[in-house]
Coordinates of C-alpha atoms in Angstrom, one line a residue:
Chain Y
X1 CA 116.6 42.4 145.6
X2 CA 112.9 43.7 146.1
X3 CA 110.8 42.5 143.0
X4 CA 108.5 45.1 141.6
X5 CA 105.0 45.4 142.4
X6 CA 102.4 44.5 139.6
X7 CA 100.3 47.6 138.9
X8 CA 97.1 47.7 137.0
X9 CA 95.9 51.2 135.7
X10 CA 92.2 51.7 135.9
X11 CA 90.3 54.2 134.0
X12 CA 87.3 55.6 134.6
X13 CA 85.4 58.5 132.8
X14 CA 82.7 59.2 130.2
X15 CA 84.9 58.5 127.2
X16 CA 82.8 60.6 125.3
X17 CA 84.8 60.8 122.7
X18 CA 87.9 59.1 123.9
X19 CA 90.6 61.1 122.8
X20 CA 94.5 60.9 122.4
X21 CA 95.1 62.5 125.5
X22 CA 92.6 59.8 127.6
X23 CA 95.4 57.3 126.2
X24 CA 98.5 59.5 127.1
X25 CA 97.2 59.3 130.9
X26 CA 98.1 55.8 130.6
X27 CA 101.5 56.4 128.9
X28 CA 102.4 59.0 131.5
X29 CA 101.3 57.3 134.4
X30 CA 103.0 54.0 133.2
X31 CA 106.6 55.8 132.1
X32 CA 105.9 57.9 136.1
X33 CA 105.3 54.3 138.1
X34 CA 108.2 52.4 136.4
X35 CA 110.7 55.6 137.2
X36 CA 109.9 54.9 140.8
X37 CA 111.9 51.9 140.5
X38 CA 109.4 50.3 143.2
X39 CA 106.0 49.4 140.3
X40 CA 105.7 47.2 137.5
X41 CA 103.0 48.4 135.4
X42 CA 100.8 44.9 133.7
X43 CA 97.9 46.0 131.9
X44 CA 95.3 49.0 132.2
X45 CA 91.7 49.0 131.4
X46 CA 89.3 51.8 130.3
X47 CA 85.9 51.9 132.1
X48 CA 83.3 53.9 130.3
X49 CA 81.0 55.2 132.6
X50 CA 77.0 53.8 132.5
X51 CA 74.6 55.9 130.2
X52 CA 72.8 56.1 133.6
X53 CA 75.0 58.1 134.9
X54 CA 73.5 61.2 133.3
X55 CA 76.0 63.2 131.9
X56 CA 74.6 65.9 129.0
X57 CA 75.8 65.1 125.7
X58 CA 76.6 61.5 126.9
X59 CA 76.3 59.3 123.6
X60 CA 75.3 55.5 124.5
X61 CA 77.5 53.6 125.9
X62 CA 77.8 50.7 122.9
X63 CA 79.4 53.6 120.9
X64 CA 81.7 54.6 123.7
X65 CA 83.2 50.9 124.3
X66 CA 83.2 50.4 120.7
X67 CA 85.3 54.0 120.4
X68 CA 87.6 52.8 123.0
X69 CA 88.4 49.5 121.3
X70 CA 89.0 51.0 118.3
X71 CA 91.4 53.6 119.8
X72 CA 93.2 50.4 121.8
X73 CA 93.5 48.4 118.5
X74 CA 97.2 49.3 118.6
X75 CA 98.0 49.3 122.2
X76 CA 99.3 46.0 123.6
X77 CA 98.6 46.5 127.1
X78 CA 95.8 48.7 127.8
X79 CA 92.0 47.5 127.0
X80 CA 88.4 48.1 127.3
X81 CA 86.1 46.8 130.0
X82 CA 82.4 47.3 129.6
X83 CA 81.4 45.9 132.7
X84 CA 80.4 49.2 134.9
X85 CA 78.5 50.3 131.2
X86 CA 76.7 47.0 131.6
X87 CA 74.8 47.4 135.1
X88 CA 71.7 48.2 135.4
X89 CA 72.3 51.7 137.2
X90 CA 75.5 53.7 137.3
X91 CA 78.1 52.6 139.8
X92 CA 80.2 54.4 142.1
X93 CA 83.6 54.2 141.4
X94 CA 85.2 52.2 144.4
X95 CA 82.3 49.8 143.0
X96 CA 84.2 49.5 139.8
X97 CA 87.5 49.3 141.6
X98 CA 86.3 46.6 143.7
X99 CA 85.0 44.3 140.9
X100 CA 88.3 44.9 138.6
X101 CA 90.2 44.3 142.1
X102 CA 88.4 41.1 142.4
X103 CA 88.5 40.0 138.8
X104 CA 92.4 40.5 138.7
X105 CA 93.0 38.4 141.7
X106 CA 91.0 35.7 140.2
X107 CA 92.8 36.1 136.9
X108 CA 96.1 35.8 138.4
X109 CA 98.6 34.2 136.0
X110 CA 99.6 37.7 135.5
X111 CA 102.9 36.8 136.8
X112 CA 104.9 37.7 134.0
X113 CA 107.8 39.8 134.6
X114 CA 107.9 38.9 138.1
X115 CA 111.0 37.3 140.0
X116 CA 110.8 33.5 139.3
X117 CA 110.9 32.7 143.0
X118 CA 107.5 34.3 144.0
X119 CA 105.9 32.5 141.5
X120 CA 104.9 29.5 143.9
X121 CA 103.9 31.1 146.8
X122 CA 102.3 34.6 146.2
X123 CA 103.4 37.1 148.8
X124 CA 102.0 40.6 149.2
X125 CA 104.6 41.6 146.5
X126 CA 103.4 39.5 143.9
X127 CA 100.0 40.4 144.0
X128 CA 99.1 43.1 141.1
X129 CA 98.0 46.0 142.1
X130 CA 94.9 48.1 141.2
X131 CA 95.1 51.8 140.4
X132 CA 92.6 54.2 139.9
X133 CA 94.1 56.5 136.8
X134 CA 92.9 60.1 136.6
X135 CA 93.7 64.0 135.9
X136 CA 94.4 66.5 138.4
X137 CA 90.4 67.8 137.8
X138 CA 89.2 64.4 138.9
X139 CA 91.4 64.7 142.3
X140 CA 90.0 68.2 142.0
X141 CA 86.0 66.9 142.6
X142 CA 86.8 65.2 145.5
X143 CA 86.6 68.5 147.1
X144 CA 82.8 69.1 145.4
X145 CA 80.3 68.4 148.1
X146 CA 78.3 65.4 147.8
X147 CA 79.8 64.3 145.0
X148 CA 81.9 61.3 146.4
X149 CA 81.9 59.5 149.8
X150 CA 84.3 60.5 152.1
X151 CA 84.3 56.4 153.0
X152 CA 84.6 55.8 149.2
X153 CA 87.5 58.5 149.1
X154 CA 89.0 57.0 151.8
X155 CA 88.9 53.8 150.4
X156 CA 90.2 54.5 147.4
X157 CA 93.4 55.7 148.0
X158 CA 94.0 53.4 151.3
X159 CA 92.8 50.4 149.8
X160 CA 93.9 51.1 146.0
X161 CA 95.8 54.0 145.0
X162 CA 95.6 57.1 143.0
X163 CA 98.1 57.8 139.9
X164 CA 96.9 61.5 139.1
X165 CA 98.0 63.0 136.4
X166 CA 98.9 67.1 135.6
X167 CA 96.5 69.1 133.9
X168 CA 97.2 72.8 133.5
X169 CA 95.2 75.1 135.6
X170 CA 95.2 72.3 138.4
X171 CA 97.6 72.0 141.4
X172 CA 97.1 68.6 142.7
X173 CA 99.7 68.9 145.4
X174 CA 97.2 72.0 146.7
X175 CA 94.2 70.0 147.0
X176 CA 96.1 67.2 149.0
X177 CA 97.4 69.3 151.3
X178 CA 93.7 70.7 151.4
X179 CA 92.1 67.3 152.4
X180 CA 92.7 65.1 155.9
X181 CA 92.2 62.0 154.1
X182 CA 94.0 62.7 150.7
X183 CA 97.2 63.6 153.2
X184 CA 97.0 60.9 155.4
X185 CA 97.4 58.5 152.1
X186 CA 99.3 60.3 149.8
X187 CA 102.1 58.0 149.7
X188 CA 99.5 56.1 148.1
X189 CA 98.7 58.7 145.2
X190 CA 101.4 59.3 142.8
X191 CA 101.6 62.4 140.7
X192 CA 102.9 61.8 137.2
X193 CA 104.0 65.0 135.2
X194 CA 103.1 65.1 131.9
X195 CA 105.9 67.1 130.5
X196 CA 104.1 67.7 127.4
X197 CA 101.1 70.3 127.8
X198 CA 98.1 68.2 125.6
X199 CA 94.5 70.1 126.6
X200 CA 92.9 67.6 124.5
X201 CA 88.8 67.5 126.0
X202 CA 86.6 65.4 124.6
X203 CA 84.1 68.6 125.4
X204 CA 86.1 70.2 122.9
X205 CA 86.5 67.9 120.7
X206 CA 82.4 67.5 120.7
X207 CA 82.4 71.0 119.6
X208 CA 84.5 71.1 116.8
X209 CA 82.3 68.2 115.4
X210 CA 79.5 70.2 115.5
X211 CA 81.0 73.1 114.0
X212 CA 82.5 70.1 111.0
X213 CA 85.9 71.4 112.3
X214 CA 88.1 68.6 111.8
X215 CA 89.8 66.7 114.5
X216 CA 92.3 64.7 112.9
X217 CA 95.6 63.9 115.1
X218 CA 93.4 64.8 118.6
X219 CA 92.3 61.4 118.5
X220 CA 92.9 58.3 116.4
X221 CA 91.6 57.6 112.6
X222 CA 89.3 54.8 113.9
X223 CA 87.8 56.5 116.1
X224 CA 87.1 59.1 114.3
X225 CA 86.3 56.8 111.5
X226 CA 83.6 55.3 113.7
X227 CA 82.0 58.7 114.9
X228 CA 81.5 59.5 111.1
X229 CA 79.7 56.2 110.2
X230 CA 77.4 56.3 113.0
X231 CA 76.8 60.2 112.8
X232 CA 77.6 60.9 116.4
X233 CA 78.3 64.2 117.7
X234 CA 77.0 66.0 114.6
X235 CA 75.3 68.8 116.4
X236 CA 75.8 70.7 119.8
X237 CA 73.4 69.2 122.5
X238 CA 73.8 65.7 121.2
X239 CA 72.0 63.1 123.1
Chain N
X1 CA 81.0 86.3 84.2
X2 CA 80.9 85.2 87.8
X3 CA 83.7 86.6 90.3
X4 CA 83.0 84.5 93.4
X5 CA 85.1 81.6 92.7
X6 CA 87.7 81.6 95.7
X7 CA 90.9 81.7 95.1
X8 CA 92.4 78.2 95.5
X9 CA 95.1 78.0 98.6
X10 CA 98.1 75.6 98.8
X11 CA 100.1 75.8 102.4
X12 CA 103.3 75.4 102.7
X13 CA 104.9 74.0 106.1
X14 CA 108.6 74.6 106.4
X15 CA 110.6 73.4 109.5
X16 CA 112.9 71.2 111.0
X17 CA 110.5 68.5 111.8
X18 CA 113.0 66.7 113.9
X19 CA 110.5 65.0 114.4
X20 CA 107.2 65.6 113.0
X21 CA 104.3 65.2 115.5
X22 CA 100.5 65.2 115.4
X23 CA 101.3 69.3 116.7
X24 CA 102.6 70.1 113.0
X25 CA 99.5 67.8 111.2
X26 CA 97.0 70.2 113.6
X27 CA 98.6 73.1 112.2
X28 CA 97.2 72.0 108.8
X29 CA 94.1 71.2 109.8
X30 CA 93.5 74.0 111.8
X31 CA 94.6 76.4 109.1
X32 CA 92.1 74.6 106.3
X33 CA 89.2 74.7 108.2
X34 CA 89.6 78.5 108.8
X35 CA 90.7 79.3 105.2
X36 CA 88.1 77.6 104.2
X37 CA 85.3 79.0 106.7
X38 CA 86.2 82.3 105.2
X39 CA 84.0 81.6 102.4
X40 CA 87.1 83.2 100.2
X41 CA 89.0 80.5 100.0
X42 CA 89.9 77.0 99.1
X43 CA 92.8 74.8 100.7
X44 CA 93.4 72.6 98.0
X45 CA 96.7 70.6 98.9
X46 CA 99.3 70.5 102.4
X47 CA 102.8 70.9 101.8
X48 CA 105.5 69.8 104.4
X49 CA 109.2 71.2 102.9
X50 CA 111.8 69.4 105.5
X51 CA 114.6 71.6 106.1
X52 CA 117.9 70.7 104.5
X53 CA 120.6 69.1 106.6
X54 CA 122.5 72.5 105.6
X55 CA 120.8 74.3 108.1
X56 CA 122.8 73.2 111.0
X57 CA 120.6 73.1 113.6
X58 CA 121.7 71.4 117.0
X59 CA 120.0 68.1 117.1
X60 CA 119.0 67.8 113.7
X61 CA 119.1 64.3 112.3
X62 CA 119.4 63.2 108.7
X63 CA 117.0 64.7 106.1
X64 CA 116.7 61.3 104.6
X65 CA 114.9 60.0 107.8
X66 CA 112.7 63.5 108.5
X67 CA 111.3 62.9 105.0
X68 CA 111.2 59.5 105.8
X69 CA 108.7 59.9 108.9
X70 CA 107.2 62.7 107.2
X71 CA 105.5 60.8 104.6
X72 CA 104.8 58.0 107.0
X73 CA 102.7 60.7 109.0
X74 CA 100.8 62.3 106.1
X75 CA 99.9 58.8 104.6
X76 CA 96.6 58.8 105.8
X77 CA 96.1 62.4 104.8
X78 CA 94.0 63.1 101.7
X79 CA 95.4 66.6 101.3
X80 CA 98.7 66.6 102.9
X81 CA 102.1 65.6 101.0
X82 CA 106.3 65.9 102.0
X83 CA 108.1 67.6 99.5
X84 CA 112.1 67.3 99.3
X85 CA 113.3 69.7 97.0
X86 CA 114.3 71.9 100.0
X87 CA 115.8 69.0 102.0
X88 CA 118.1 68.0 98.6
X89 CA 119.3 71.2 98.1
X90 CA 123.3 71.4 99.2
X91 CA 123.0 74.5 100.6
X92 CA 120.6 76.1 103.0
X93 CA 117.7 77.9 101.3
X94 CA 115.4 80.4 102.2
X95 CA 111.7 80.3 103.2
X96 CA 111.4 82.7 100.6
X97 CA 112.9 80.8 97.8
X98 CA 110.9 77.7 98.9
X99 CA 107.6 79.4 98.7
X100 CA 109.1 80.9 95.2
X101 CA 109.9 77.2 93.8
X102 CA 106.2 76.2 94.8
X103 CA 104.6 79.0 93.5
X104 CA 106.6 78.6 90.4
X105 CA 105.5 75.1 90.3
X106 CA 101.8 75.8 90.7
X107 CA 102.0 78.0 88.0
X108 CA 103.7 76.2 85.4
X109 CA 101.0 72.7 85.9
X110 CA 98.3 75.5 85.7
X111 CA 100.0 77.1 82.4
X112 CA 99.4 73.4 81.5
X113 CA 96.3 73.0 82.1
X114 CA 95.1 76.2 80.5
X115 CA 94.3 74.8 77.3
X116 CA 91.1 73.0 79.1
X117 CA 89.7 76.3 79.7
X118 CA 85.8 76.2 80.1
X119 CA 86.2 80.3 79.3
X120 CA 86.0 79.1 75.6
X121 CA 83.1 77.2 75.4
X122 CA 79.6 78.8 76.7
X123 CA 77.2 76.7 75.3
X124 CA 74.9 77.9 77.6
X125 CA 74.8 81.4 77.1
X126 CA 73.0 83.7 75.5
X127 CA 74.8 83.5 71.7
X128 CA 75.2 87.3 70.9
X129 CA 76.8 88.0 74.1
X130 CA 79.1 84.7 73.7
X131 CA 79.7 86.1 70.3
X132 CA 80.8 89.4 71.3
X133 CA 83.2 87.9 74.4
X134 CA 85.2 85.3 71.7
X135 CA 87.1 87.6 70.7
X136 CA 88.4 88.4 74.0
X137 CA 88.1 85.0 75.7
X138 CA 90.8 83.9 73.9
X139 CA 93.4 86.3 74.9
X140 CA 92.0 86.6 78.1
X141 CA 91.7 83.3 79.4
X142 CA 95.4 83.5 79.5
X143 CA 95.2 86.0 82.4
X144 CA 92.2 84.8 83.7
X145 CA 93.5 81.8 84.8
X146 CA 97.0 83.7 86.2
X147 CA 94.9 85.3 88.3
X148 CA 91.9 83.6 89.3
X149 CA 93.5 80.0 88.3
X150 CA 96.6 79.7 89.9
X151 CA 96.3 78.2 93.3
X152 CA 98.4 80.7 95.9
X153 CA 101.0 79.1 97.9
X154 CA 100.9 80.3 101.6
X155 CA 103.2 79.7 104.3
X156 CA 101.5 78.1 107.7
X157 CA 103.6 78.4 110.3
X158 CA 103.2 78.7 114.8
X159 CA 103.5 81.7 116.1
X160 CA 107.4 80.9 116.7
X161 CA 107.9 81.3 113.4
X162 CA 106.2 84.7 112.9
X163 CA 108.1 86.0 116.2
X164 CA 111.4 85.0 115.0
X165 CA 111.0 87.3 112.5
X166 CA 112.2 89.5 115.3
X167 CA 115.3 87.6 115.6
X168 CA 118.6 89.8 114.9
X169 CA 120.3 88.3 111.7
X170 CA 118.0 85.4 111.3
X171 CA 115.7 86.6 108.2
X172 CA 116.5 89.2 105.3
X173 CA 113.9 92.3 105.6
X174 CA 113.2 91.9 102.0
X175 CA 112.5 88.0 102.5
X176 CA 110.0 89.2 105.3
X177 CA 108.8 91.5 102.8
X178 CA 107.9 89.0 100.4
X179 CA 106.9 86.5 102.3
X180 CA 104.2 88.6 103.8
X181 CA 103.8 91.1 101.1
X182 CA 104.4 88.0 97.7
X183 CA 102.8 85.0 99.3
X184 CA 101.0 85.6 102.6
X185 CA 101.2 83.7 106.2
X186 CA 98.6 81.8 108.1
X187 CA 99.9 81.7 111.6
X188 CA 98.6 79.4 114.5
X189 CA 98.9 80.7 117.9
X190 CA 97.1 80.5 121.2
X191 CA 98.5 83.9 122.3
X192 CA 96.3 85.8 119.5
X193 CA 96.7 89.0 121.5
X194 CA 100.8 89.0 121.6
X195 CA 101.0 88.2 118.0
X196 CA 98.3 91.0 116.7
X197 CA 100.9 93.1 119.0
X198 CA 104.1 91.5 117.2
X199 CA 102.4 92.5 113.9
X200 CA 101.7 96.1 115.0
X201 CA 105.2 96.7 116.1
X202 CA 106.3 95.7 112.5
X203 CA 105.9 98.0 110.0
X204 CA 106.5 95.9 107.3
X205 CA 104.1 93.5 109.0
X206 CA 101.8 95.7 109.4
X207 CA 101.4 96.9 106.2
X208 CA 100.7 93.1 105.2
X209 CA 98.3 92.8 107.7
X210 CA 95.7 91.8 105.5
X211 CA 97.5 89.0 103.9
X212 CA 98.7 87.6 107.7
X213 CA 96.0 85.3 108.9
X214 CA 96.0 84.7 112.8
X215 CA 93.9 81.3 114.0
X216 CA 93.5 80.6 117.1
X217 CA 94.2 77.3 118.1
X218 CA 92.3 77.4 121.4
X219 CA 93.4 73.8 122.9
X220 CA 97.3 74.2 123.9
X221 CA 98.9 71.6 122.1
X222 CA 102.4 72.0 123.4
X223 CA 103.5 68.9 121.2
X224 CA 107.1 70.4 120.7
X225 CA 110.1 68.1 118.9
X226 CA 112.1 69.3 121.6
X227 CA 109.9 67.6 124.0
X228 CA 109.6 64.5 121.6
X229 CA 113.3 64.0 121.9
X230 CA 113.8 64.6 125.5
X231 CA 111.4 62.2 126.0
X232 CA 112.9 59.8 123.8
X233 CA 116.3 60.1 125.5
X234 CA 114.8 59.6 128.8
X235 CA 112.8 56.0 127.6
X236 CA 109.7 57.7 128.1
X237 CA 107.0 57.0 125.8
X238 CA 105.9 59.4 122.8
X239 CA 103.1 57.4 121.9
X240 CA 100.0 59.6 121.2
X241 CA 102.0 62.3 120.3
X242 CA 103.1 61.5 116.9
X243 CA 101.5 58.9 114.2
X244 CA 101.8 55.3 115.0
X245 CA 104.1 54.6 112.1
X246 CA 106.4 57.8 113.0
X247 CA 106.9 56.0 116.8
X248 CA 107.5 52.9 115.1
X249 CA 109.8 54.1 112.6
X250 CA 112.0 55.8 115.7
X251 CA 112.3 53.1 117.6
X252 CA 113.4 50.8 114.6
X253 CA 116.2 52.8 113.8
X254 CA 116.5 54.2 117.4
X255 CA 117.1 57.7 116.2
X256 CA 117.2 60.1 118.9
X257 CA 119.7 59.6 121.3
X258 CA 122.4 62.2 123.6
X259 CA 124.8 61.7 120.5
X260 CA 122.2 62.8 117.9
X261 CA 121.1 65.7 120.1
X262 CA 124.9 67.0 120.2
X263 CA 125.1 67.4 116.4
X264 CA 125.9 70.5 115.1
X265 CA 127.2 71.6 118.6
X266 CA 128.9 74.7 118.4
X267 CA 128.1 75.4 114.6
X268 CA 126.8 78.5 113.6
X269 CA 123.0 78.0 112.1
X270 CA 122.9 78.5 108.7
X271 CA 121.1 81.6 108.0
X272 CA 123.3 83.3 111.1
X273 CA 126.1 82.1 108.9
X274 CA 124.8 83.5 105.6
X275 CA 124.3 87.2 106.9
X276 CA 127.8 87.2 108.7
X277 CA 129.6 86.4 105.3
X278 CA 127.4 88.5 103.7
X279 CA 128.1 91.8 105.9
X280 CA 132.0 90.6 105.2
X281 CA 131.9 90.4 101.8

């Protein structure tokens, strides 16, 4: 019997604030890769992007991290890594893939779950996994010129993996068939369907801040807690 | 005497919430902050009235546990509060004879409180006017706070609710009538343009217009019990969805399941049943 291959679900986005629907991706694309019957899902991390990487209305990164931790206080397999908010300049993200990729490898008494026979000698099987987690929109910007590499592209969902997740107004399967490389690899991106429509942006929820609209149950007390007590998003072009 | 005190708003949530879900706790928040941003009034307190197990819906579990995760999701509400009075009840009861009790309610703790008027002591007026008006501030705080006092009870519901009212059989007219004409509805929708068209087809809802509030709720938010359940029979997760403790609470007394879904298979919903017997009789 084939043992299931350890996935790790990577993250990466501005977090800005995060927001209950960020932590549904992981959810969905968790419940989506176990129902394959061929993934084991182990952990997944949330990457808040650098403060470099110039977004408007970006609060600093510190606050983003400590959001995220707050909103994983009662998750007990997802966390936050601040690595990629810690360089210097932004990274690319099959940068950020690369050093999680590494970092896991090193890390790997991550065996749990796993058939007790591959334990000794690691085959391709045993090794986890890294997947880059994302909504259709993200899949959606691949198609923007200049914004990614077609290399990194490439790389990504050769190397890696995609687990993309529905987002109304989006038709993933559309802009695979609407890209060489994306078809060439998509047995290596998975589309989860969220059955439950949650529009959820953290662009929205900036706004309703500003306005003092509340924004209770779109994202998690703590959080919300937190952007309070530091007085973040209290007016619209925040910086 | 100044008039632009607002008139002080309690909503009222009726429903199956089988379960409840962050969906139904946006509906309250969404509906305050627009009451509120109205400058006329005040949302003073949340209501959620769990239906009775007498209504008969397909699926619907126990009251005892949809009070239960009720009041585990509005704990960390300042505002929001379960009520069971509905849910108790033997038989099914109306919307209409829910929002009565409250209403009732509200005004008998204000008939309470009356006695505390401030009308009765101006110290700082101007002593020949306050003079003149003692004779009729006694009688008239009575009314005053009747009117001005006495929080109105409202009920928030989706725009479901307010199209059901189209429904063959499923409400009285003259519950409609009250409901929109007594009390007053705030309705959440994100189809704004096909419930202003819904209320212009009614003519009884139409000629309440002014006391039916439409609020746009411009993220979809498609958190529907239905969905919650599915998901639940299918060992998906509904984390994120609903409050922590409400997920928690589910999966400790595994509640939804293909058996609890098939309850009430086949039974006639209650207020189906009511109007049937009624035309017999």
């Amino acid at each position: 019997m084939k043992s299931r291959i350890p996935v790790v679900l990577l993250a990466c986005g501005s977090f800005n604030p995060i927001t209950n629907m960020h932590l549904r991706l992981f959810e969905v694309a968790r419940d989506h890769l176990h129902q394959t019957g061929r993934y084991q899902v182990i952990g997944g991390i949330i990457s808040p992007v650098n403060d470099n990487y110039g977004k408007k209305d970006l609060v600093a990164a510190r606050h983003r991290v400590a959001m995220a931790r707050l909103a994983l206080q009662t998750s007990d397999w997802i966390q936050v890594d601040p690595w990629e908010s810690e360089q210097v300049q932004w990274t690319e993200t099959v940068k950020v893939l690369r050093h999680h990729h590494s970092e896991l490898l090193r890390s790997l008494p991550w065996k749990e779950g796993l058939d007790q026979g591959k334990v000794d000698s690691p085959g391709p099987a045993a090794v986890p996994e890294l997947k880059l987690l994302c909504g259709a929109d993200v899949l959606k910007t691949f198609q923007t010129p200049n914004l990614w590499k077609d290399k990194h592209i490439q790389e990504i969902v050769e190397k890696f993996g995609l687990v993309c997740v529905d987002r109304a107004g989006h038709d993933p399967k559309g802009y695979i068939l609407g890209s060489p490389i994306l078809q060439r690899y998509q047995d290596n991106i998975h589309l989860a369907r969220e059955p439950v429509q949650n529009e959820i942006s953290a662009t929205y929820i900036r706004r309703a801040l500003g306005q003092g609209q509340s924004v209770k149950y779109l994202l998690p007390d703590a959080v919300i807690a937190y952007i309070k007590e530091h007085d973040l998003y209290t007016s619209p072009g925040e910086e | 005497m100044e008039n632009s005190e607002k008139t002080e708003v309690v909503l009222l949530a009726c429903g199956s919430f089988n379960p409840i879900t962050n969906m139904h706790l946006r509906l309250f928040e969404l509906a305050k902050d627009y009451m509120n941003g109205t400058g006329k009034y005040e949302v003073i307190k949340g209501i959620i009235s769990p239906v009775g197990d007498a209504y008969k819906k397909k699926g619907l579990i126990s009251a005892h546990h949809r009070v239960i995760m009720a009041e585990l999701a509005a704990k960390n509400s300042k505002w929001l509060e379960v009520d069971t009075w509905e849910s108790l009840q033997q038989d099914w009861i109306e919307t209409a004879t829910v929002l009565r009790h409250h209403q009732e309610k509200l005004e008998a703790s204000s008939c309470d409180q009356q006695q505390d008027s401030p009308v009765l002591e101006r110290p700082g007026r101007k002593r020949k006017w306050a003079e003149q008006r003692q004779d009729f501030s006694q009688k008239k705080s009575l009314e005053q706070t009747k009117t001005k006092g006495v929080p109105k009870v409202k009920l928030l519901c989706g725009a479901d609710l307010l199209e059901s009212f189209g429904v063959p059989n499923l409400w009285k007219g003259e519950d409609i009538a009250k409901i929109v004409g007594d009390y007053g509805l705030i309705c959440i929708t994100r189809a704004g343009n096909d419930a202003q068209k819904f209320i212009y087809e009614s003519d009884v809802l139409w000629k309440h217009q002014n006391n039916i509030h439409l609020v746009n709720e411009w993220i979809t938010n498609d958190i529907s019990s239905t969905k919650i359940r599915r998901a639940l029979r299918r060992g998906q997760s509904i984390r994120y969805l609903v409050p922590d403790l409400v997920q928690e609470y589910i999966e400790k007394h595994s509640l939804y399941s293909s058996e609890s879904e098939e309850r009430n298979v086949g039974v006639i919903l209650a207020p189906l049943q009511r109007k049937t017997a009624e035309a017999d009789t």
